[in-house]
Amino acid sequence: MILSHQNEWEWRKVKFGMLPPYAKEVSFKYATYNARTETVDHKRSFKHAWSNDQFGLVPVEAIYEPKYINGKAHWYGIFRQDGKPFTLAAIYEETIIDEQKVRTMSLLTINADRHSFMKQFHKPDDEKRSIIVIPDHLRNDWLNCKHTDAPDFFLDMPLNEFTSLPKAEMNKS
Protein backbone atom coordinates (compact mmCIF):
# COMPACT_ATOMS: atom_id res chain seq x y z
CA MET A 1 0.00 0.00 0.00
CA ILE A 2 1.13 3.54 -0.66
CA LEU A 3 0.76 6.03 2.18
CA SER A 4 1.78 9.65 2.54
CA HIS A 5 4.13 10.71 5.32
CA GLN A 6 5.15 14.37 5.46
CA ASN A 7 4.04 14.73 1.81
CA GLU A 8 6.30 11.88 0.67
CA TRP A 9 4.96 8.60 -0.63
CA GLU A 10 5.92 5.47 1.28
CA TRP A 11 5.38 1.79 0.51
CA ARG A 12 4.03 -0.13 3.48
CA LYS A 13 3.15 -3.78 3.92
CA VAL A 14 -0.47 -4.14 5.00
CA LYS A 15 -2.91 -6.93 5.77
CA PHE A 16 -6.10 -6.88 3.68
CA GLY A 17 -9.11 -6.54 5.97
CA MET A 18 -9.07 -3.76 8.52
CA LEU A 19 -8.47 -4.45 12.18
CA PRO A 20 -10.00 -1.61 14.20
CA PRO A 21 -7.97 -0.05 17.02
CA TYR A 22 -9.96 -1.98 19.62
CA ALA A 23 -9.09 -5.42 18.12
CA LYS A 24 -7.26 -7.64 20.58
CA GLU A 25 -6.04 -10.28 18.11
CA VAL A 26 -5.19 -10.51 14.43
CA SER A 27 -7.95 -13.04 13.77
CA PHE A 28 -10.70 -10.44 14.17
CA LYS A 29 -14.06 -12.07 13.45
CA TYR A 30 -15.68 -9.45 11.18
CA ALA A 31 -15.11 -9.15 7.43
CA THR A 32 -13.74 -5.69 6.88
CA TYR A 33 -12.31 -6.00 3.38
CA ASN A 34 -14.53 -3.27 1.96
CA ALA A 35 -15.74 -0.04 3.52
CA ARG A 36 -18.90 1.47 2.08
CA THR A 37 -18.46 5.19 1.53
CA GLU A 38 -22.04 5.77 2.63
CA THR A 39 -21.34 4.44 6.15
CA VAL A 40 -17.56 4.62 6.65
CA ASP A 41 -17.82 7.72 8.84
CA HIS A 42 -19.93 6.04 11.51
CA LYS A 43 -19.17 2.30 11.37
CA ARG A 44 -17.16 1.37 14.44
CA SER A 45 -14.60 -0.65 12.46
CA PHE A 46 -13.74 2.25 10.13
CA LYS A 47 -14.58 5.45 12.02
CA HIS A 48 -11.13 5.99 13.56
CA ALA A 49 -9.21 5.59 10.28
CA TRP A 50 -11.72 7.76 8.44
CA SER A 51 -11.82 10.62 10.94
CA ASN A 52 -8.01 10.62 11.15
CA ASP A 53 -7.61 10.90 7.35
CA GLN A 54 -5.73 7.61 7.05
CA PHE A 55 -6.00 7.26 3.28
CA GLY A 56 -3.94 4.97 1.10
CA LEU A 57 -3.58 3.71 -2.45
CA VAL A 58 -3.52 0.07 -3.46
CA PRO A 59 -1.78 -0.44 -6.82
CA VAL A 60 -3.23 -3.30 -8.88
CA GLU A 61 -3.15 -4.66 -12.40
CA ALA A 62 -6.66 -6.13 -12.11
CA ILE A 63 -9.44 -6.81 -9.66
CA TYR A 64 -11.64 -9.91 -9.71
CA GLU A 65 -15.39 -10.00 -9.32
CA PRO A 66 -18.04 -12.71 -9.78
CA LYS A 67 -20.38 -12.43 -12.76
CA TYR A 68 -23.43 -14.67 -12.58
CA ILE A 69 -24.26 -16.52 -15.79
CA ASN A 70 -27.18 -18.97 -15.71
CA GLY A 71 -27.18 -18.78 -11.90
CA LYS A 72 -23.52 -19.70 -11.50
CA ALA A 73 -20.65 -17.40 -10.46
CA HIS A 74 -17.88 -17.00 -13.02
CA TRP A 75 -14.87 -14.95 -11.92
CA TYR A 76 -13.86 -12.08 -14.17
CA GLY A 77 -10.76 -9.92 -14.14
CA ILE A 78 -11.37 -6.19 -14.51
CA PHE A 79 -8.42 -4.25 -15.88
CA ARG A 80 -7.39 -1.16 -17.81
CA GLN A 81 -7.71 -1.49 -21.58
CA ASP A 82 -4.18 -0.15 -22.00
CA GLY A 83 -2.84 -2.80 -19.59
CA LYS A 84 -1.37 -0.25 -17.16
CA PRO A 85 -1.66 -0.67 -13.39
CA PHE A 86 -4.16 1.50 -11.53
CA THR A 87 -4.69 2.54 -7.92
CA LEU A 88 -7.62 1.93 -5.60
CA ALA A 89 -8.80 4.17 -2.78
CA ALA A 90 -8.31 2.63 0.66
CA ILE A 91 -8.27 3.48 4.34
CA TYR A 92 -5.80 1.97 6.75
CA GLU A 93 -5.40 1.43 10.46
CA GLU A 94 -2.39 0.82 12.69
CA THR A 95 -3.32 -1.40 15.61
CA ILE A 96 -1.06 -2.60 18.42
CA ILE A 97 -1.54 -6.31 19.13
CA ASP A 98 0.83 -8.18 21.45
CA GLU A 99 3.11 -5.12 21.47
CA GLN A 100 3.46 -5.29 17.67
CA LYS A 101 2.17 -2.73 15.19
CA VAL A 102 -0.21 -4.36 12.71
CA ARG A 103 -1.13 -2.24 9.68
CA THR A 104 -4.37 -3.24 7.95
CA MET A 105 -6.57 -1.78 5.24
CA SER A 106 -9.98 -1.83 3.60
CA LEU A 107 -10.94 -0.79 0.09
CA LEU A 108 -13.50 1.97 -0.19
CA THR A 109 -16.53 1.14 -2.33
CA ILE A 110 -19.38 3.08 -3.91
CA ASN A 111 -22.81 2.02 -5.12
CA ALA A 112 -22.72 0.80 -8.74
CA ASP A 113 -26.37 -0.09 -9.35
CA ARG A 114 -26.48 2.40 -12.24
CA HIS A 115 -22.94 1.91 -13.56
CA SER A 116 -23.36 0.23 -16.95
CA PHE A 117 -20.11 -1.76 -16.62
CA MET A 118 -19.84 -2.60 -12.91
CA LYS A 119 -23.52 -3.48 -12.41
CA GLN A 120 -22.98 -6.78 -14.27
CA PHE A 121 -20.96 -8.21 -11.38
CA HIS A 122 -22.13 -9.93 -8.17
CA LYS A 123 -25.39 -11.78 -7.54
CA PRO A 124 -28.34 -10.53 -9.62
CA ASP A 125 -30.42 -9.34 -6.65
CA ASP A 126 -27.52 -7.96 -4.58
CA GLU A 127 -26.65 -4.28 -4.43
CA LYS A 128 -23.89 -3.58 -6.95
CA ARG A 129 -20.68 -2.11 -5.54
CA SER A 130 -17.53 -0.78 -7.15
CA ILE A 131 -14.04 0.02 -6.02
CA ILE A 132 -12.86 3.62 -6.44
CA VAL A 133 -10.09 4.22 -8.96
CA ILE A 134 -7.87 7.18 -8.09
CA PRO A 135 -6.48 8.62 -11.36
CA ASP A 136 -2.74 9.26 -11.66
CA HIS A 137 -3.08 13.04 -11.45
CA LEU A 138 -5.13 12.87 -8.21
CA ARG A 139 -3.07 10.35 -6.25
CA ASN A 140 -1.17 12.86 -4.13
CA ASP A 141 -4.36 14.84 -3.49
CA TRP A 142 -6.10 11.65 -2.29
CA LEU A 143 -3.27 10.66 0.03
CA ASN A 144 -3.24 14.09 1.65
CA CYS A 145 -6.93 14.98 1.71
CA LYS A 146 -9.11 15.47 4.75
CA HIS A 147 -12.06 13.13 5.28
CA THR A 148 -14.41 16.06 4.71
CA ASP A 149 -13.01 16.35 1.16
CA ALA A 150 -12.78 12.62 0.44
CA PRO A 151 -16.23 12.40 -1.22
CA ASP A 152 -14.83 14.54 -4.04
CA PHE A 153 -12.87 11.42 -5.06
CA PHE A 154 -15.82 9.00 -5.01
CA LEU A 155 -16.20 8.83 -8.77
CA ASP A 156 -17.45 6.05 -11.01
CA MET A 157 -14.87 3.92 -12.76
CA PRO A 158 -14.32 5.49 -16.23
CA LEU A 159 -16.21 3.34 -18.76
CA ASN A 160 -13.84 3.98 -21.65
CA GLU A 161 -10.73 2.90 -19.71
CA PHE A 162 -11.72 -0.53 -18.34
CA THR A 163 -12.74 -3.92 -19.65
CA SER A 164 -13.06 -7.47 -18.34
CA LEU A 165 -12.29 -11.07 -19.25
CA PRO A 166 -13.08 -14.39 -17.62
CA LYS A 167 -10.34 -15.15 -15.08
CA ALA A 168 -9.39 -18.30 -17.01
CA GLU A 169 -8.52 -16.13 -20.02
CA MET A 170 -6.42 -13.62 -18.09
CA ASN A 171 -2.66 -13.60 -18.81
CA LYS A 172 -2.97 -15.88 -21.84
CA SER A 173 -0.57 -14.96 -24.60
Coordinates of N, CA and C in Angstrom, one line a residue:
M1 N 0.8 -1.2 0.0 CA 0.0 0.0 0.0 C 0.9 1.2 0.0
I2 N 0.4 2.3 -0.6 CA 1.1 3.5 -0.7 C 0.4 4.5 0.3
L3 N 1.2 5.1 1.2 CA 0.8 6.0 2.2 C 1.5 7.3 2.0
S4 N 1.1 8.4 2.6 CA 1.8 9.6 2.5 C 2.3 10.0 3.9
H5 N 3.5 10.3 4.0 CA 4.1 10.7 5.3 C 4.9 12.0 5.1
Q6 N 4.5 13.1 5.7 CA 5.2 14.4 5.5 C 5.3 14.7 4.0
N7 N 4.2 14.5 3.3 CA 4.0 14.7 1.8 C 4.9 13.9 0.9
E8 N 5.5 12.8 1.5 CA 6.3 11.9 0.7 C 5.6 10.6 0.6
W9 N 5.6 9.9 -0.5 CA 5.0 8.6 -0.6 C 5.8 7.5 0.0
E10 N 5.2 6.6 0.7 CA 5.9 5.5 1.3 C 5.2 4.2 1.0
W11 N 5.9 3.1 0.7 CA 5.4 1.8 0.5 C 5.3 1.2 1.9
R12 N 4.2 0.6 2.2 CA 4.0 -0.1 3.5 C 3.3 -1.5 3.3
K13 N 3.8 -2.5 3.9 CA 3.1 -3.8 3.9 C 1.9 -3.7 4.8
V14 N 0.8 -4.2 4.3 CA -0.5 -4.1 5.0 C -1.2 -5.5 4.9
K15 N -2.0 -5.7 5.8 CA -2.9 -6.9 5.8 C -4.3 -6.5 5.2
F16 N -4.8 -7.2 4.3 CA -6.1 -6.9 3.7 C -7.2 -7.3 4.6
G17 N -8.1 -6.3 5.0 CA -9.1 -6.5 6.0 C -8.8 -5.8 7.2
M18 N -9.4 -4.7 7.4 CA -9.1 -3.8 8.5 C -9.3 -4.3 9.9
L19 N -8.3 -4.2 10.7 CA -8.5 -4.4 12.2 C -8.7 -3.1 12.9
P20 N -9.8 -2.9 13.5 CA -10.0 -1.6 14.2 C -9.1 -1.5 15.4
P21 N -8.9 -0.3 15.9 CA -8.0 -0.1 17.0 C -8.3 -0.9 18.3
Y22 N -9.6 -1.2 18.4 CA -10.0 -2.0 19.6 C -9.8 -3.5 19.5
A23 N -9.3 -4.0 18.3 CA -9.1 -5.4 18.1 C -8.0 -5.9 19.1
K24 N -8.2 -7.1 19.6 CA -7.3 -7.6 20.6 C -6.4 -8.7 20.0
E25 N -6.8 -9.2 18.8 CA -6.0 -10.3 18.1 C -6.2 -10.1 16.6
V26 N -5.2 -10.7 15.9 CA -5.2 -10.5 14.4 C -6.4 -11.2 13.8
S27 N -6.8 -12.3 14.4 CA -8.0 -13.0 13.8 C -9.3 -12.4 14.2
F28 N -9.5 -11.2 13.9 CA -10.7 -10.4 14.2 C -11.8 -11.1 13.4
K29 N -13.0 -11.2 14.0 CA -14.1 -12.1 13.4 C -14.9 -11.4 12.4
Y30 N -14.8 -10.1 12.2 CA -15.7 -9.5 11.2 C -14.9 -9.2 9.9
A31 N -15.7 -9.4 8.8 CA -15.1 -9.2 7.4 C -15.1 -7.6 7.2
T32 N -13.9 -7.1 7.1 CA -13.7 -5.7 6.9 C -12.9 -5.4 5.7
Y33 N -13.1 -6.2 4.6 CA -12.3 -6.0 3.4 C -12.7 -4.7 2.6
N34 N -14.0 -4.4 2.7 CA -14.5 -3.3 2.0 C -15.2 -2.3 2.9
A35 N -15.1 -1.1 2.7 CA -15.7 0.0 3.5 C -16.7 0.8 2.6
R36 N -17.9 0.7 2.9 CA -18.9 1.5 2.1 C -18.8 3.0 2.4
T37 N -18.6 3.8 1.3 CA -18.5 5.2 1.5 C -19.7 5.8 2.2
E38 N -20.8 5.2 2.0 CA -22.0 5.8 2.6 C -22.1 5.6 4.2
T39 N -21.3 4.7 4.7 CA -21.3 4.4 6.1 C -20.0 4.5 6.8
V40 N -18.9 4.7 6.1 CA -17.6 4.6 6.6 C -17.3 5.6 7.8
D41 N -18.0 6.7 7.8 CA -17.8 7.7 8.8 C -18.4 7.4 10.2
H42 N -19.3 6.4 10.2 CA -19.9 6.0 11.5 C -19.9 4.6 11.9
K43 N -19.3 3.7 11.0 CA -19.2 2.3 11.4 C -18.0 2.2 12.3
R44 N -18.2 1.5 13.4 CA -17.2 1.4 14.4 C -15.8 0.9 13.9
S45 N -15.8 -0.1 13.0 CA -14.6 -0.6 12.5 C -13.8 0.4 11.7
F46 N -14.4 1.4 11.1 CA -13.7 2.3 10.1 C -13.6 3.7 10.6
K47 N -14.4 4.1 11.6 CA -14.6 5.5 12.0 C -13.3 6.1 12.4
H48 N -12.4 5.4 13.1 CA -11.1 6.0 13.6 C -10.2 6.3 12.4
A49 N -10.1 5.4 11.5 CA -9.2 5.6 10.3 C -9.8 6.7 9.4
W50 N -11.1 6.7 9.3 CA -11.7 7.8 8.4 C -11.5 9.1 9.1
S51 N -11.9 9.3 10.3 CA -11.8 10.6 10.9 C -10.4 11.1 11.1
N52 N -9.4 10.2 11.1 CA -8.0 10.6 11.1 C -7.3 10.7 9.8
D53 N -8.1 10.7 8.7 CA -7.6 10.9 7.3 C -6.5 9.9 7.0
Q54 N -6.7 8.7 7.3 CA -5.7 7.6 7.0 C -6.1 7.0 5.7
F55 N -5.7 7.7 4.6 CA -6.0 7.3 3.3 C -4.8 6.6 2.6
G56 N -5.0 5.6 1.8 CA -3.9 5.0 1.1 C -4.3 4.6 -0.3
L57 N -3.4 4.2 -1.1 CA -3.6 3.7 -2.5 C -3.1 2.3 -2.6
V58 N -3.9 1.5 -3.2 CA -3.5 0.1 -3.5 C -3.3 -0.1 -5.0
P59 N -2.0 -0.3 -5.4 CA -1.8 -0.4 -6.8 C -2.1 -1.9 -7.2
V60 N -2.8 -2.0 -8.4 CA -3.2 -3.3 -8.9 C -3.1 -3.3 -10.4
E61 N -3.1 -4.5 -11.0 CA -3.2 -4.7 -12.4 C -4.6 -5.1 -12.8
A62 N -5.3 -5.7 -11.9 CA -6.7 -6.1 -12.1 C -7.3 -6.4 -10.8
I63 N -8.7 -6.3 -10.8 CA -9.4 -6.8 -9.7 C -10.3 -7.9 -10.2
Y64 N -10.8 -8.8 -9.3 CA -11.6 -9.9 -9.7 C -13.0 -9.9 -9.0
E65 N -14.0 -10.0 -9.8 CA -15.4 -10.0 -9.3 C -16.2 -11.1 -9.9
P66 N -17.2 -11.7 -9.2 CA -18.0 -12.7 -9.8 C -19.1 -12.1 -10.7
K67 N -19.3 -12.8 -11.8 CA -20.4 -12.4 -12.8 C -21.3 -13.7 -12.9
Y68 N -22.5 -13.5 -12.6 CA -23.4 -14.7 -12.6 C -24.0 -14.9 -14.0
I69 N -23.8 -16.1 -14.5 CA -24.3 -16.5 -15.8 C -25.0 -17.8 -15.6
N70 N -26.3 -17.8 -15.9 CA -27.2 -19.0 -15.7 C -27.2 -19.4 -14.3
G71 N -27.1 -18.5 -13.3 CA -27.2 -18.8 -11.9 C -25.9 -19.2 -11.3
K72 N -24.8 -19.3 -12.0 CA -23.5 -19.7 -11.5 C -22.5 -18.6 -11.6
A73 N -21.7 -18.4 -10.5 CA -20.7 -17.4 -10.5 C -19.5 -17.8 -11.3
H74 N -19.1 -16.9 -12.2 CA -17.9 -17.0 -13.0 C -17.0 -15.8 -12.7
W75 N -15.8 -16.0 -12.3 CA -14.9 -14.9 -11.9 C -14.3 -14.2 -13.1
Y76 N -14.4 -12.9 -13.1 CA -13.9 -12.1 -14.2 C -12.8 -11.1 -13.6
G77 N -11.8 -10.9 -14.4 CA -10.8 -9.9 -14.1 C -11.2 -8.6 -14.8
I78 N -11.1 -7.5 -14.0 CA -11.4 -6.2 -14.5 C -10.1 -5.4 -14.6
F79 N -9.7 -4.9 -15.7 CA -8.4 -4.2 -15.9 C -8.5 -3.1 -16.9
R80 N -7.4 -2.3 -16.9 CA -7.4 -1.2 -17.8 C -7.2 -1.7 -19.2
Q81 N -7.8 -1.1 -20.2 CA -7.7 -1.5 -21.6 C -6.3 -1.3 -22.1
D82 N -5.6 -0.4 -21.6 CA -4.2 -0.2 -22.0 C -3.2 -1.0 -21.2
G83 N -3.7 -1.9 -20.3 CA -2.8 -2.8 -19.6 C -2.0 -2.2 -18.5
K84 N -2.1 -0.9 -18.2 CA -1.4 -0.2 -17.2 C -2.0 -0.5 -15.8
P85 N -1.1 -0.5 -14.8 CA -1.7 -0.7 -13.4 C -2.5 0.5 -13.0
F86 N -3.3 0.4 -12.0 CA -4.2 1.5 -11.5 C -4.2 1.4 -10.0
T87 N -4.7 2.5 -9.4 CA -4.7 2.5 -7.9 C -6.1 2.7 -7.4
L88 N -6.3 2.0 -6.3 CA -7.6 1.9 -5.6 C -7.6 2.7 -4.3
A89 N -8.7 3.4 -4.0 CA -8.8 4.2 -2.8 C -9.0 3.2 -1.6
A90 N -8.2 3.5 -0.5 CA -8.3 2.6 0.7 C -8.2 3.5 1.9
I91 N -8.6 2.9 3.0 CA -8.3 3.5 4.3 C -7.5 2.4 5.1
Y92 N -6.6 2.9 6.0 CA -5.8 2.0 6.8 C -5.8 2.3 8.2
E93 N -5.4 1.3 9.0 CA -5.4 1.4 10.5 C -4.1 0.8 11.0
E94 N -3.6 1.4 12.0 CA -2.4 0.8 12.7 C -2.8 0.4 14.1
T95 N -2.8 -0.9 14.3 CA -3.3 -1.4 15.6 C -2.2 -2.1 16.3
I96 N -2.1 -1.9 17.6 CA -1.1 -2.6 18.4 C -1.7 -3.9 19.0
I97 N -1.1 -5.0 18.6 CA -1.5 -6.3 19.1 C -0.3 -7.1 19.6
D98 N -0.3 -7.5 20.9 CA 0.8 -8.2 21.5 C 2.1 -7.4 21.3
E99 N 2.0 -6.1 21.5 CA 3.1 -5.1 21.5 C 3.7 -5.0 20.1
Q100 N 3.0 -5.4 19.1 CA 3.5 -5.3 17.7 C 2.5 -4.4 16.9
K101 N 3.0 -3.5 16.0 CA 2.2 -2.7 15.2 C 1.7 -3.6 14.0
V102 N 0.4 -3.6 13.8 CA -0.2 -4.4 12.7 C -0.9 -3.3 11.8
R103 N -0.5 -3.2 10.6 CA -1.1 -2.2 9.7 C -2.1 -3.0 8.8
T104 N -3.3 -2.6 8.7 CA -4.4 -3.2 7.9 C -5.1 -2.2 7.1
M105 N -5.9 -2.7 6.1 CA -6.6 -1.8 5.2 C -7.9 -2.4 4.7
S106 N -8.7 -1.5 4.3 CA -10.0 -1.8 3.6 C -10.1 -1.0 2.4
L107 N -10.7 -1.5 1.3 CA -10.9 -0.8 0.1 C -12.2 0.0 0.3
L108 N -12.3 1.2 -0.2 CA -13.5 2.0 -0.2 C -14.3 1.6 -1.4
T109 N -15.6 1.5 -1.2 CA -16.5 1.1 -2.3 C -17.7 2.1 -2.4
I110 N -18.2 2.2 -3.6 CA -19.4 3.1 -3.9 C -20.5 2.2 -4.5
N111 N -21.7 2.7 -4.5 CA -22.8 2.0 -5.1 C -22.6 2.0 -6.6
A112 N -22.9 0.9 -7.3 CA -22.7 0.8 -8.7 C -24.0 0.3 -9.4
D113 N -25.1 0.4 -8.8 CA -26.4 -0.1 -9.3 C -26.7 0.5 -10.7
R114 N -26.2 1.7 -11.0 CA -26.5 2.4 -12.2 C -25.3 2.5 -13.1
H115 N -24.2 1.9 -12.7 CA -22.9 1.9 -13.6 C -23.0 0.8 -14.6
S116 N -23.1 1.2 -15.9 CA -23.4 0.2 -16.9 C -22.3 -0.9 -17.0
F117 N -21.1 -0.7 -16.6 CA -20.1 -1.8 -16.6 C -20.1 -2.6 -15.3
M118 N -20.0 -1.9 -14.2 CA -19.8 -2.6 -12.9 C -21.1 -3.3 -12.4
K119 N -22.3 -2.9 -12.9 CA -23.5 -3.5 -12.4 C -23.7 -4.9 -12.9
Q120 N -22.9 -5.4 -13.8 CA -23.0 -6.8 -14.3 C -22.4 -7.8 -13.3
F121 N -21.7 -7.3 -12.3 CA -21.0 -8.2 -11.4 C -21.8 -8.4 -10.1
H122 N -21.5 -9.5 -9.4 CA -22.1 -9.9 -8.2 C -23.5 -10.5 -8.4
K123 N -24.1 -11.1 -7.4 CA -25.4 -11.8 -7.5 C -26.4 -10.8 -8.1
P124 N -27.3 -11.4 -8.9 CA -28.3 -10.5 -9.6 C -29.2 -9.6 -8.7
D125 N -29.6 -10.1 -7.5 CA -30.4 -9.3 -6.6 C -29.7 -8.5 -5.6
D126 N -28.3 -8.7 -5.6 CA -27.5 -8.0 -4.6 C -27.3 -6.5 -5.1
E127 N -27.1 -5.6 -4.1 CA -26.6 -4.3 -4.4 C -25.3 -4.4 -5.2
K128 N -25.1 -3.6 -6.2 CA -23.9 -3.6 -6.9 C -23.0 -2.6 -6.3
R129 N -21.7 -3.0 -6.1 CA -20.7 -2.1 -5.5 C -19.5 -2.0 -6.5
S130 N -18.7 -1.0 -6.3 CA -17.5 -0.8 -7.2 C -16.4 -0.2 -6.3
I131 N -15.2 -0.6 -6.6 CA -14.0 0.0 -6.0 C -13.9 1.5 -6.6
I132 N -13.1 2.3 -6.0 CA -12.9 3.6 -6.4 C -11.5 3.7 -7.0
V133 N -11.4 4.1 -8.3 CA -10.1 4.2 -9.0 C -9.6 5.7 -8.8
I134 N -8.4 5.8 -8.2 CA -7.9 7.2 -8.1 C -7.0 7.4 -9.3
P135 N -7.3 8.4 -10.2 CA -6.5 8.6 -11.4 C -5.1 9.1 -11.0
D136 N -4.1 8.9 -11.9 CA -2.7 9.3 -11.7 C -2.6 10.7 -11.1
H137 N -3.3 11.6 -11.8 CA -3.1 13.0 -11.4 C -3.7 13.4 -10.1
L138 N -4.5 12.6 -9.5 CA -5.1 12.9 -8.2 C -4.6 12.1 -7.0
R139 N -3.6 11.2 -7.3 CA -3.1 10.4 -6.3 C -2.5 11.1 -5.0
N140 N -1.7 12.1 -5.3 CA -1.2 12.9 -4.1 C -2.3 13.6 -3.4
D141 N -3.2 14.1 -4.1 CA -4.4 14.8 -3.5 C -5.1 13.9 -2.6
W142 N -5.4 12.7 -3.1 CA -6.1 11.7 -2.3 C -5.3 11.3 -1.0
L143 N -4.1 11.1 -1.1 CA -3.3 10.7 0.0 C -3.2 11.7 1.1
N144 N -3.4 13.0 0.7 CA -3.2 14.1 1.7 C -4.5 14.8 1.9
C145 N -5.7 14.3 1.5 CA -6.9 15.0 1.7 C -7.5 14.8 3.1
K146 N -8.4 15.6 3.5 CA -9.1 15.5 4.7 C -10.4 14.7 4.5
H147 N -10.9 14.0 5.5 CA -12.1 13.1 5.3 C -13.3 13.9 4.8
T148 N -13.3 15.2 5.2 CA -14.4 16.1 4.7 C -14.4 16.3 3.2
D149 N -13.2 16.2 2.6 CA -13.0 16.4 1.2 C -13.0 15.0 0.4
A150 N -12.9 13.9 1.1 CA -12.8 12.6 0.4 C -13.9 12.3 -0.5
P151 N -15.2 12.7 -0.3 CA -16.2 12.4 -1.2 C -16.0 13.0 -2.6
D152 N -15.2 14.0 -2.7 CA -14.8 14.5 -4.0 C -14.1 13.5 -4.9
F153 N -13.6 12.5 -4.3 CA -12.9 11.4 -5.1 C -13.7 10.2 -5.4
F154 N -15.0 10.2 -4.9 CA -15.8 9.0 -5.0 C -16.5 9.0 -6.4
L155 N -15.7 8.8 -7.4 CA -16.2 8.8 -8.8 C -16.3 7.4 -9.4
D156 N -17.3 7.3 -10.3 CA -17.5 6.1 -11.0 C -16.2 5.7 -11.8
M157 N -16.0 4.4 -11.9 CA -14.9 3.9 -12.8 C -15.1 4.4 -14.2
P158 N -14.1 5.0 -14.9 CA -14.3 5.5 -16.2 C -14.6 4.3 -17.2
L159 N -15.8 4.4 -17.9 CA -16.2 3.3 -18.8 C -15.2 3.1 -19.9
N160 N -14.7 4.1 -20.5 CA -13.8 4.0 -21.6 C -12.4 3.5 -21.3
E161 N -12.1 3.3 -20.1 CA -10.7 2.9 -19.7 C -10.6 1.5 -19.2
F162 N -11.8 0.8 -18.9 CA -11.7 -0.5 -18.3 C -12.5 -1.6 -19.2
T163 N -12.1 -2.8 -19.0 CA -12.7 -3.9 -19.7 C -12.6 -5.1 -18.7
S164 N -13.2 -6.3 -19.2 CA -13.1 -7.5 -18.3 C -12.9 -8.7 -19.2
L165 N -12.4 -9.8 -18.6 CA -12.3 -11.1 -19.3 C -12.5 -12.1 -18.2
P166 N -13.0 -13.3 -18.6 CA -13.1 -14.4 -17.6 C -11.7 -14.7 -17.0
K167 N -11.6 -14.9 -15.8 CA -10.3 -15.1 -15.1 C -9.5 -16.2 -15.8
A168 N -10.1 -17.2 -16.3 CA -9.4 -18.3 -17.0 C -8.7 -17.8 -18.3
E169 N -9.1 -16.7 -18.8 CA -8.5 -16.1 -20.0 C -7.5 -15.1 -19.7
M170 N -7.4 -14.7 -18.5 CA -6.4 -13.6 -18.1 C -5.0 -14.2 -18.3
N171 N -4.1 -13.3 -18.7 CA -2.7 -13.6 -18.8 C -2.3 -14.7 -19.8
K172 N -3.3 -15.0 -20.7 CA -3.0 -15.9 -21.8 C -2.3 -15.1 -23.0
S173 N -1.3 -15.7 -23.5 CA -0.6 -15.0 -24.6 C -1.1 -15.4 -25.9

